[in-house]
Amino acid sequence: MKGLQIFTHSLRQVTGNLPAAIKVSGVLYIAQFILAQLLQSSMGDPMQMPMEMEATGGGVVMALLGFLVTIVTSVWIAVGWHRYVLREEQPGIVPPFLGDRLLGYFGKSLLIGLMMIPLAMVLGVVAGFIATPFVSNGSILMTMIVVGLIVYLPVGVVALRLSTILPGVALEPGQQIGAGWSATKGETPNFIVLVILSLIMALILNLPLFYVFPFGSILSLVWTFIVGWFITMVGVSILTTLYGHYIEKRALL
């Protein structure tokens, strides 16, 4: 099935180009991760945040700073990786900072996210009605399955189809979101498989955090970093593969 081909191709895109992947994302992801850990450590428990921080709004400023850095570095990594794979643009210590392409990429991503809100809300209401008996019985697993199938899977598929155009935004201006939807017409089953495989991968990779490494340990922190980086790069590679295959008509090797 093509969904499986796209997924495995995206995995190989990362593992087969590991030095380049590290070069594109290494410095940026390390900066993002370290800042996130520092902010988490400095803020501690929000319920026990010092009064002076609350009074000055310091906690809000720090959270906004972390959010801004995460957004900029994530988009920077995505644009750099798309351009490396699709245009063989070699990065330096970090990928070139192309302000217009980063801004365009962020804008299109934000628009797609906003488009998903009404769909998620409607599906959330439906899931709420269906999952009510399971919630009442205390069946957490069944509740998660119902919400996943009714909300997260459809929203993920629609968002991914629309996001097919994003790598093109990293290459040149003028890309329209609707082009991704049109190019993937009739491919919904493959996108369902792709979303499910991505969720399974994320779940499996995060299992050691719950069953192997002690919470808050150095090993847990290192594993969180590695898994976070790998999931980020595979996610960006999936978009790159989708654009290359459906928009540029490249074969899935």
PDB file of C-alpha atoms in Angstrom:
ATOM      1  CA  MET A   1       0.000   0.000   0.000  1.00  0.00           C
ATOM      2  CA  LYS A   2       1.269   3.456  -0.903  1.00  0.00           C
ATOM      3  CA  GLY A   3       0.764   4.805   2.623  1.00  0.00           C
ATOM      4  CA  LEU A   4       3.310   2.290   3.906  1.00  0.00           C
ATOM      5  CA  GLN A   5       5.673   3.136   1.025  1.00  0.00           C
ATOM      6  CA  ILE A   6       5.512   6.838   1.853  1.00  0.00           C
ATOM      7  CA  PHE A   7       6.182   6.134   5.512  1.00  0.00           C
ATOM      8  CA  THR A   8       9.176   3.845   4.914  1.00  0.00           C
ATOM      9  CA  HIS A   9      10.554   6.215   2.264  1.00  0.00           C
ATOM     10  CA  SER A  10      10.395   9.046   4.813  1.00  0.00           C
ATOM     11  CA  LEU A  11      12.185   6.929   7.414  1.00  0.00           C
ATOM     12  CA  ARG A  12      14.957   6.140   4.926  1.00  0.00           C
ATOM     13  CA  GLN A  13      15.137   9.815   4.017  1.00  0.00           C
ATOM     14  CA  VAL A  14      16.288  10.493   7.581  1.00  0.00           C
ATOM     15  CA  THR A  15      18.341   7.370   8.339  1.00  0.00           C
ATOM     16  CA  GLY A  16      19.958   7.315   4.901  1.00  0.00           C
ATOM     17  CA  ASN A  17      20.983  10.973   5.153  1.00  0.00           C
ATOM     18  CA  LEU A  18      21.778  11.074   8.858  1.00  0.00           C
ATOM     19  CA  PRO A  19      24.821  13.398   8.650  1.00  0.00           C
ATOM     20  CA  ALA A  20      22.844  15.899   6.586  1.00  0.00           C
ATOM     21  CA  ALA A  21      19.820  15.590   8.886  1.00  0.00           C
ATOM     22  CA  ILE A  22      22.006  16.364  11.895  1.00  0.00           C
ATOM     23  CA  LYS A  23      23.630  19.256  10.059  1.00  0.00           C
ATOM     24  CA  VAL A  24      20.279  20.776   9.063  1.00  0.00           C
ATOM     25  CA  SER A  25      18.614  20.419  12.446  1.00  0.00           C
ATOM     26  CA  GLY A  26      21.279  19.736  15.086  1.00  0.00           C
ATOM     27  CA  VAL A  27      22.155  23.213  16.335  1.00  0.00           C
ATOM     28  CA  LEU A  28      18.606  24.509  16.024  1.00  0.00           C
ATOM     29  CA  TYR A  29      16.998  21.550  17.769  1.00  0.00           C
ATOM     30  CA  ILE A  30      19.578  21.575  20.571  1.00  0.00           C
ATOM     31  CA  ALA A  31      18.888  25.281  21.158  1.00  0.00           C
ATOM     32  CA  GLN A  32      15.151  24.621  21.155  1.00  0.00           C
ATOM     33  CA  PHE A  33      15.444  21.681  23.535  1.00  0.00           C
ATOM     34  CA  ILE A  34      17.800  23.387  25.994  1.00  0.00           C
ATOM     35  CA  LEU A  35      15.620  26.489  26.177  1.00  0.00           C
ATOM     36  CA  ALA A  36      12.535  24.361  26.774  1.00  0.00           C
ATOM     37  CA  GLN A  37      14.269  22.538  29.625  1.00  0.00           C
ATOM     38  CA  LEU A  38      15.566  25.776  31.159  1.00  0.00           C
ATOM     39  CA  LEU A  39      12.130  27.366  31.016  1.00  0.00           C
ATOM     40  CA  GLN A  40      10.510  24.298  32.512  1.00  0.00           C
ATOM     41  CA  SER A  41      13.076  24.219  35.290  1.00  0.00           C
ATOM     42  CA  SER A  42      12.830  27.930  36.071  1.00  0.00           C
ATOM     43  CA  MET A  43       9.043  28.039  36.050  1.00  0.00           C
ATOM     44  CA  GLY A  44       8.582  24.803  38.003  1.00  0.00           C
ATOM     45  CA  ASP A  45       5.041  24.120  39.186  1.00  0.00           C
ATOM     46  CA  PRO A  46       2.727  26.881  37.835  1.00  0.00           C
ATOM     47  CA  MET A  47       0.579  26.466  40.979  1.00  0.00           C
ATOM     48  CA  GLN A  48       3.579  27.388  43.130  1.00  0.00           C
ATOM     49  CA  MET A  49       4.965  30.171  40.927  1.00  0.00           C
ATOM     50  CA  PRO A  50       6.444  33.003  43.002  1.00  0.00           C
ATOM     51  CA  MET A  51       4.094  35.921  43.602  1.00  0.00           C
ATOM     52  CA  GLU A  52       6.571  38.426  42.185  1.00  0.00           C
ATOM     53  CA  MET A  53       6.718  36.491  38.904  1.00  0.00           C
ATOM     54  CA  GLU A  54       2.937  36.463  38.699  1.00  0.00           C
ATOM     55  CA  ALA A  55       2.789  40.179  39.493  1.00  0.00           C
ATOM     56  CA  THR A  56       5.285  41.141  36.800  1.00  0.00           C
ATOM     57  CA  GLY A  57       3.974  38.695  34.240  1.00  0.00           C
ATOM     58  CA  GLY A  58       7.407  37.076  34.097  1.00  0.00           C
ATOM     59  CA  GLY A  59       5.939  33.622  33.678  1.00  0.00           C
ATOM     60  CA  VAL A  60       3.884  34.728  30.679  1.00  0.00           C
ATOM     61  CA  VAL A  61       6.878  36.429  29.073  1.00  0.00           C
ATOM     62  CA  MET A  62       9.039  33.333  29.535  1.00  0.00           C
ATOM     63  CA  ALA A  63       6.340  31.072  28.101  1.00  0.00           C
ATOM     64  CA  LEU A  64       5.927  33.353  25.089  1.00  0.00           C
ATOM     65  CA  LEU A  65       9.694  33.414  24.571  1.00  0.00           C
ATOM     66  CA  GLY A  66       9.847  29.624  24.615  1.00  0.00           C
ATOM     67  CA  PHE A  67       6.917  29.388  22.217  1.00  0.00           C
ATOM     68  CA  LEU A  68       8.483  31.898  19.816  1.00  0.00           C
ATOM     69  CA  VAL A  69      11.859  30.135  19.773  1.00  0.00           C
ATOM     70  CA  THR A  70      10.169  26.765  19.241  1.00  0.00           C
ATOM     71  CA  ILE A  71       8.138  28.089  16.303  1.00  0.00           C
ATOM     72  CA  VAL A  72      11.110  29.802  14.622  1.00  0.00           C
ATOM     73  CA  THR A  73      13.506  26.883  15.011  1.00  0.00           C
ATOM     74  CA  SER A  74      10.892  24.301  13.963  1.00  0.00           C
ATOM     75  CA  VAL A  75      10.010  26.216  10.787  1.00  0.00           C
ATOM     76  CA  TRP A  76      13.705  26.874  10.115  1.00  0.00           C
ATOM     77  CA  ILE A  77      14.456  23.138  10.354  1.00  0.00           C
ATOM     78  CA  ALA A  78      11.510  22.239   8.117  1.00  0.00           C
ATOM     79  CA  VAL A  79      12.391  24.759   5.413  1.00  0.00           C
ATOM     80  CA  GLY A  80      16.061  23.751   5.522  1.00  0.00           C
ATOM     81  CA  TRP A  81      15.268  20.040   5.215  1.00  0.00           C
ATOM     82  CA  HIS A  82      12.766  20.510   2.388  1.00  0.00           C
ATOM     83  CA  ARG A  83      15.292  22.555   0.438  1.00  0.00           C
ATOM     84  CA  TYR A  84      18.089  20.052   1.096  1.00  0.00           C
ATOM     85  CA  VAL A  85      16.076  17.050  -0.102  1.00  0.00           C
ATOM     86  CA  LEU A  86      14.198  18.649  -2.986  1.00  0.00           C
ATOM     87  CA  ARG A  87      16.820  21.125  -4.221  1.00  0.00           C
ATOM     88  CA  GLU A  88      20.031  19.635  -2.768  1.00  0.00           C
ATOM     89  CA  GLU A  89      20.752  22.918  -1.004  1.00  0.00           C
ATOM     90  CA  GLN A  90      23.628  22.184   1.345  1.00  0.00           C
ATOM     91  CA  PRO A  91      23.431  23.655   4.868  1.00  0.00           C
ATOM     92  CA  GLY A  92      26.269  25.246   6.797  1.00  0.00           C
ATOM     93  CA  ILE A  93      26.354  25.101  10.578  1.00  0.00           C
ATOM     94  CA  VAL A  94      22.643  25.863  10.275  1.00  0.00           C
ATOM     95  CA  PRO A  95      20.474  26.080   7.136  1.00  0.00           C
ATOM     96  CA  PRO A  96      20.309  29.483   5.422  1.00  0.00           C
ATOM     97  CA  PHE A  97      17.874  31.830   7.167  1.00  0.00           C
ATOM     98  CA  LEU A  98      15.433  32.698   4.397  1.00  0.00           C
ATOM     99  CA  GLY A  99      13.081  35.087   6.161  1.00  0.00           C
ATOM    100  CA  ASP A 100      10.467  35.265   3.414  1.00  0.00           C
ATOM    101  CA  ARG A 101      10.289  31.476   3.045  1.00  0.00           C
ATOM    102  CA  LEU A 102      10.125  30.935   6.815  1.00  0.00           C
ATOM    103  CA  LEU A 103       7.386  33.541   7.172  1.00  0.00           C
ATOM    104  CA  GLY A 104       5.420  32.076   4.265  1.00  0.00           C
ATOM    105  CA  TYR A 105       5.778  28.569   5.684  1.00  0.00           C
ATOM    106  CA  PHE A 106       4.599  29.693   9.107  1.00  0.00           C
ATOM    107  CA  GLY A 107       1.669  31.577   7.608  1.00  0.00           C
ATOM    108  CA  LYS A 108       0.452  28.610   5.568  1.00  0.00           C
ATOM    109  CA  SER A 109       0.922  26.244   8.525  1.00  0.00           C
ATOM    110  CA  LEU A 110      -1.044  28.584  10.784  1.00  0.00           C
ATOM    111  CA  LEU A 111      -3.827  28.849   8.213  1.00  0.00           C
ATOM    112  CA  ILE A 112      -4.085  25.058   7.979  1.00  0.00           C
ATOM    113  CA  GLY A 113      -4.190  24.845  11.758  1.00  0.00           C
ATOM    114  CA  LEU A 114      -6.990  27.399  11.954  1.00  0.00           C
ATOM    115  CA  MET A 115      -8.927  25.501   9.292  1.00  0.00           C
ATOM    116  CA  MET A 116      -8.743  22.373  11.449  1.00  0.00           C
ATOM    117  CA  ILE A 117     -10.335  24.001  14.505  1.00  0.00           C
ATOM    118  CA  PRO A 118     -13.987  23.919  13.336  1.00  0.00           C
ATOM    119  CA  LEU A 119     -13.622  20.324  12.125  1.00  0.00           C
ATOM    120  CA  ALA A 120     -12.024  19.253  15.408  1.00  0.00           C
ATOM    121  CA  MET A 121     -14.778  20.977  17.409  1.00  0.00           C
ATOM    122  CA  VAL A 122     -17.598  19.290  15.508  1.00  0.00           C
ATOM    123  CA  LEU A 123     -15.954  15.880  15.668  1.00  0.00           C
ATOM    124  CA  GLY A 124     -15.171  16.471  19.335  1.00  0.00           C
ATOM    125  CA  VAL A 125     -18.867  16.922  20.110  1.00  0.00           C
ATOM    126  CA  VAL A 126     -19.690  13.706  18.253  1.00  0.00           C
ATOM    127  CA  ALA A 127     -16.920  11.837  20.058  1.00  0.00           C
ATOM    128  CA  GLY A 128     -18.162  13.215  23.367  1.00  0.00           C
ATOM    129  CA  PHE A 129     -21.613  11.710  22.890  1.00  0.00           C
ATOM    130  CA  ILE A 130     -20.265   8.343  21.745  1.00  0.00           C
ATOM    131  CA  ALA A 131     -17.579   8.141  24.438  1.00  0.00           C
ATOM    132  CA  THR A 132     -19.860   9.136  27.351  1.00  0.00           C
ATOM    133  CA  PRO A 133     -20.731   5.523  28.334  1.00  0.00           C
ATOM    134  CA  PHE A 134     -17.040   4.576  28.368  1.00  0.00           C
ATOM    135  CA  VAL A 135     -16.164   7.619  30.490  1.00  0.00           C
ATOM    136  CA  SER A 136     -18.940   6.722  32.939  1.00  0.00           C
ATOM    137  CA  ASN A 137     -17.602   3.177  33.233  1.00  0.00           C
ATOM    138  CA  GLY A 138     -14.065   4.403  33.748  1.00  0.00           C
ATOM    139  CA  SER A 139     -12.809   2.774  30.552  1.00  0.00           C
ATOM    140  CA  ILE A 140      -9.911   5.094  29.704  1.00  0.00           C
ATOM    141  CA  LEU A 141      -8.598   2.879  26.887  1.00  0.00           C
ATOM    142  CA  MET A 142     -11.934   2.745  25.039  1.00  0.00           C
ATOM    143  CA  THR A 143     -12.385   6.484  25.521  1.00  0.00           C
ATOM    144  CA  MET A 144      -8.974   7.128  23.956  1.00  0.00           C
ATOM    145  CA  ILE A 145      -9.762   4.789  21.050  1.00  0.00           C
ATOM    146  CA  VAL A 146     -13.101   6.486  20.351  1.00  0.00           C
ATOM    147  CA  VAL A 147     -11.602   9.981  20.487  1.00  0.00           C
ATOM    148  CA  GLY A 148      -8.653   8.877  18.356  1.00  0.00           C
ATOM    149  CA  LEU A 149     -10.806   7.335  15.630  1.00  0.00           C
ATOM    150  CA  ILE A 150     -13.452  10.060  15.545  1.00  0.00           C
ATOM    151  CA  VAL A 151     -11.321  13.164  16.097  1.00  0.00           C
ATOM    152  CA  TYR A 152      -7.575  12.734  15.712  1.00  0.00           C
ATOM    153  CA  LEU A 153      -7.559  10.404  12.700  1.00  0.00           C
ATOM    154  CA  PRO A 154      -9.876  12.478  10.439  1.00  0.00           C
ATOM    155  CA  VAL A 155      -8.281  15.773  11.493  1.00  0.00           C
ATOM    156  CA  GLY A 156      -4.825  14.304  10.939  1.00  0.00           C
ATOM    157  CA  VAL A 157      -5.729  13.056   7.456  1.00  0.00           C
ATOM    158  CA  VAL A 158      -7.278  16.355   6.348  1.00  0.00           C
ATOM    159  CA  ALA A 159      -4.401  18.393   7.800  1.00  0.00           C
ATOM    160  CA  LEU A 160      -1.819  16.157   6.147  1.00  0.00           C
ATOM    161  CA  ARG A 161      -3.482  16.361   2.747  1.00  0.00           C
ATOM    162  CA  LEU A 162      -3.596  20.150   2.963  1.00  0.00           C
ATOM    163  CA  SER A 163       0.007  20.251   4.250  1.00  0.00           C
ATOM    164  CA  THR A 164       1.270  18.403   1.164  1.00  0.00           C
ATOM    165  CA  ILE A 165       1.939  21.809  -0.381  1.00  0.00           C
ATOM    166  CA  LEU A 166       4.089  23.127   2.497  1.00  0.00           C
ATOM    167  CA  PRO A 167       7.467  21.977   1.120  1.00  0.00           C
ATOM    168  CA  GLY A 168       6.653  23.967  -2.013  1.00  0.00           C
ATOM    169  CA  VAL A 169       6.231  27.065   0.154  1.00  0.00           C
ATOM    170  CA  ALA A 170       9.780  26.479   1.381  1.00  0.00           C
ATOM    171  CA  LEU A 171      10.998  26.526  -2.232  1.00  0.00           C
ATOM    172  CA  GLU A 172       9.187  29.445  -3.805  1.00  0.00           C
ATOM    173  CA  PRO A 173       6.295  31.873  -3.213  1.00  0.00           C
ATOM    174  CA  GLY A 174       2.840  31.556  -4.723  1.00  0.00           C
ATOM    175  CA  GLN A 175       1.990  28.035  -3.555  1.00  0.00           C
ATOM    176  CA  GLN A 176      -1.723  27.555  -2.861  1.00  0.00           C
ATOM    177  CA  ILE A 177      -3.009  25.266  -0.093  1.00  0.00           C
ATOM    178  CA  GLY A 178      -5.743  23.945  -2.359  1.00  0.00           C
ATOM    179  CA  ALA A 179      -3.101  22.498  -4.679  1.00  0.00           C
ATOM    180  CA  GLY A 180      -2.143  19.929  -2.070  1.00  0.00           C
ATOM    181  CA  TRP A 181      -5.762  18.883  -1.575  1.00  0.00           C
ATOM    182  CA  SER A 182      -6.337  18.556  -5.323  1.00  0.00           C
ATOM    183  CA  ALA A 183      -3.119  16.602  -5.907  1.00  0.00           C
ATOM    184  CA  THR A 184      -4.049  14.030  -3.245  1.00  0.00           C
ATOM    185  CA  LYS A 185      -7.634  13.483  -4.419  1.00  0.00           C
ATOM    186  CA  GLY A 186      -8.598   9.817  -4.039  1.00  0.00           C
ATOM    187  CA  GLU A 187      -5.612   9.115  -1.787  1.00  0.00           C
ATOM    188  CA  THR A 188      -7.429   9.308   1.568  1.00  0.00           C
ATOM    189  CA  PRO A 189      -6.943   5.578   2.391  1.00  0.00           C
ATOM    190  CA  ASN A 190      -3.191   5.991   1.987  1.00  0.00           C
ATOM    191  CA  PHE A 191      -3.225   9.037   4.245  1.00  0.00           C
ATOM    192  CA  ILE A 192      -5.177   7.095   6.875  1.00  0.00           C
ATOM    193  CA  VAL A 193      -2.445   4.453   6.856  1.00  0.00           C
ATOM    194  CA  LEU A 194       0.218   7.156   7.034  1.00  0.00           C
ATOM    195  CA  VAL A 195      -1.359   8.862  10.055  1.00  0.00           C
ATOM    196  CA  ILE A 196      -1.846   5.536  11.879  1.00  0.00           C
ATOM    197  CA  LEU A 197       1.757   4.463  11.234  1.00  0.00           C
ATOM    198  CA  SER A 198       3.038   7.832  12.454  1.00  0.00           C
ATOM    199  CA  LEU A 199       1.022   7.545  15.672  1.00  0.00           C
ATOM    200  CA  ILE A 200       2.214   3.972  16.254  1.00  0.00           C
ATOM    201  CA  MET A 201       5.837   5.031  15.728  1.00  0.00           C
ATOM    202  CA  ALA A 202       5.494   7.895  18.219  1.00  0.00           C
ATOM    203  CA  LEU A 203       3.814   5.613  20.759  1.00  0.00           C
ATOM    204  CA  ILE A 204       6.462   2.884  20.514  1.00  0.00           C
ATOM    205  CA  LEU A 205       9.370   5.328  20.714  1.00  0.00           C
ATOM    206  CA  ASN A 206       7.912   6.966  23.822  1.00  0.00           C
ATOM    207  CA  LEU A 207       7.199   3.718  25.692  1.00  0.00           C
ATOM    208  CA  PRO A 208      10.674   3.601  27.330  1.00  0.00           C
ATOM    209  CA  LEU A 209       9.878   6.885  29.064  1.00  0.00           C
ATOM    210  CA  PHE A 210       7.084   5.124  30.954  1.00  0.00           C
ATOM    211  CA  TYR A 211       8.490   1.620  31.429  1.00  0.00           C
ATOM    212  CA  VAL A 212      12.311   1.760  31.187  1.00  0.00           C
ATOM    213  CA  PHE A 213      13.850   5.075  32.247  1.00  0.00           C
ATOM    214  CA  PRO A 214      13.193   6.572  35.698  1.00  0.00           C
ATOM    215  CA  PHE A 215      11.174   9.779  35.537  1.00  0.00           C
ATOM    216  CA  GLY A 216      13.377  12.864  35.627  1.00  0.00           C
ATOM    217  CA  SER A 217      16.616  10.908  35.158  1.00  0.00           C
ATOM    218  CA  ILE A 218      19.433  11.812  32.778  1.00  0.00           C
ATOM    219  CA  LEU A 219      18.614   8.751  30.654  1.00  0.00           C
ATOM    220  CA  SER A 220      15.000   9.897  30.430  1.00  0.00           C
ATOM    221  CA  LEU A 221      16.121  13.367  29.337  1.00  0.00           C
ATOM    222  CA  VAL A 222      18.507  11.989  26.708  1.00  0.00           C
ATOM    223  CA  TRP A 223      15.861   9.638  25.343  1.00  0.00           C
ATOM    224  CA  THR A 224      13.330  12.490  25.204  1.00  0.00           C
ATOM    225  CA  PHE A 225      15.816  14.526  23.168  1.00  0.00           C
ATOM    226  CA  ILE A 226      16.612  11.716  20.722  1.00  0.00           C
ATOM    227  CA  VAL A 227      12.993  10.682  20.215  1.00  0.00           C
ATOM    228  CA  GLY A 228      11.804  14.265  19.867  1.00  0.00           C
ATOM    229  CA  TRP A 229      14.431  14.981  17.233  1.00  0.00           C
ATOM    230  CA  PHE A 230      13.737  11.776  15.298  1.00  0.00           C
ATOM    231  CA  ILE A 231       9.952  12.263  15.284  1.00  0.00           C
ATOM    232  CA  THR A 232      10.438  15.864  14.167  1.00  0.00           C
ATOM    233  CA  MET A 233      12.668  14.859  11.256  1.00  0.00           C
ATOM    234  CA  VAL A 234      10.439  11.969  10.158  1.00  0.00           C
ATOM    235  CA  GLY A 235       7.413  14.280  10.234  1.00  0.00           C
ATOM    236  CA  VAL A 236       9.187  16.856   8.059  1.00  0.00           C
ATOM    237  CA  SER A 237      10.377  14.055   5.764  1.00  0.00           C
ATOM    238  CA  ILE A 238       6.816  12.776   5.338  1.00  0.00           C
ATOM    239  CA  LEU A 239       5.785  16.210   4.065  1.00  0.00           C
ATOM    240  CA  THR A 240       8.835  16.281   1.789  1.00  0.00           C
ATOM    241  CA  THR A 241       7.955  12.864   0.376  1.00  0.00           C
ATOM    242  CA  LEU A 242       4.318  13.841  -0.151  1.00  0.00           C
ATOM    243  CA  TYR A 243       5.302  16.961  -2.067  1.00  0.00           C
ATOM    244  CA  GLY A 244       7.907  15.154  -4.117  1.00  0.00           C
ATOM    245  CA  HIS A 245       5.513  12.349  -5.036  1.00  0.00           C
ATOM    246  CA  TYR A 246       2.156  14.096  -5.482  1.00  0.00           C
ATOM    247  CA  ILE A 247       3.246  17.566  -6.680  1.00  0.00           C
ATOM    248  CA  GLU A 248       6.568  16.934  -8.432  1.00  0.00           C
ATOM    249  CA  LYS A 249       5.504  13.401  -9.506  1.00  0.00           C
ATOM    250  CA  ARG A 250       8.656  11.705  -8.218  1.00  0.00           C
ATOM    251  CA  ALA A 251       8.681   7.928  -7.856  1.00  0.00           C
ATOM    252  CA  LEU A 252       8.717   6.299  -4.440  1.00  0.00           C
ATOM    253  CA  LEU A 253      12.000   4.415  -4.469  1.00  0.00           C
TER     254      LEU A 253
END
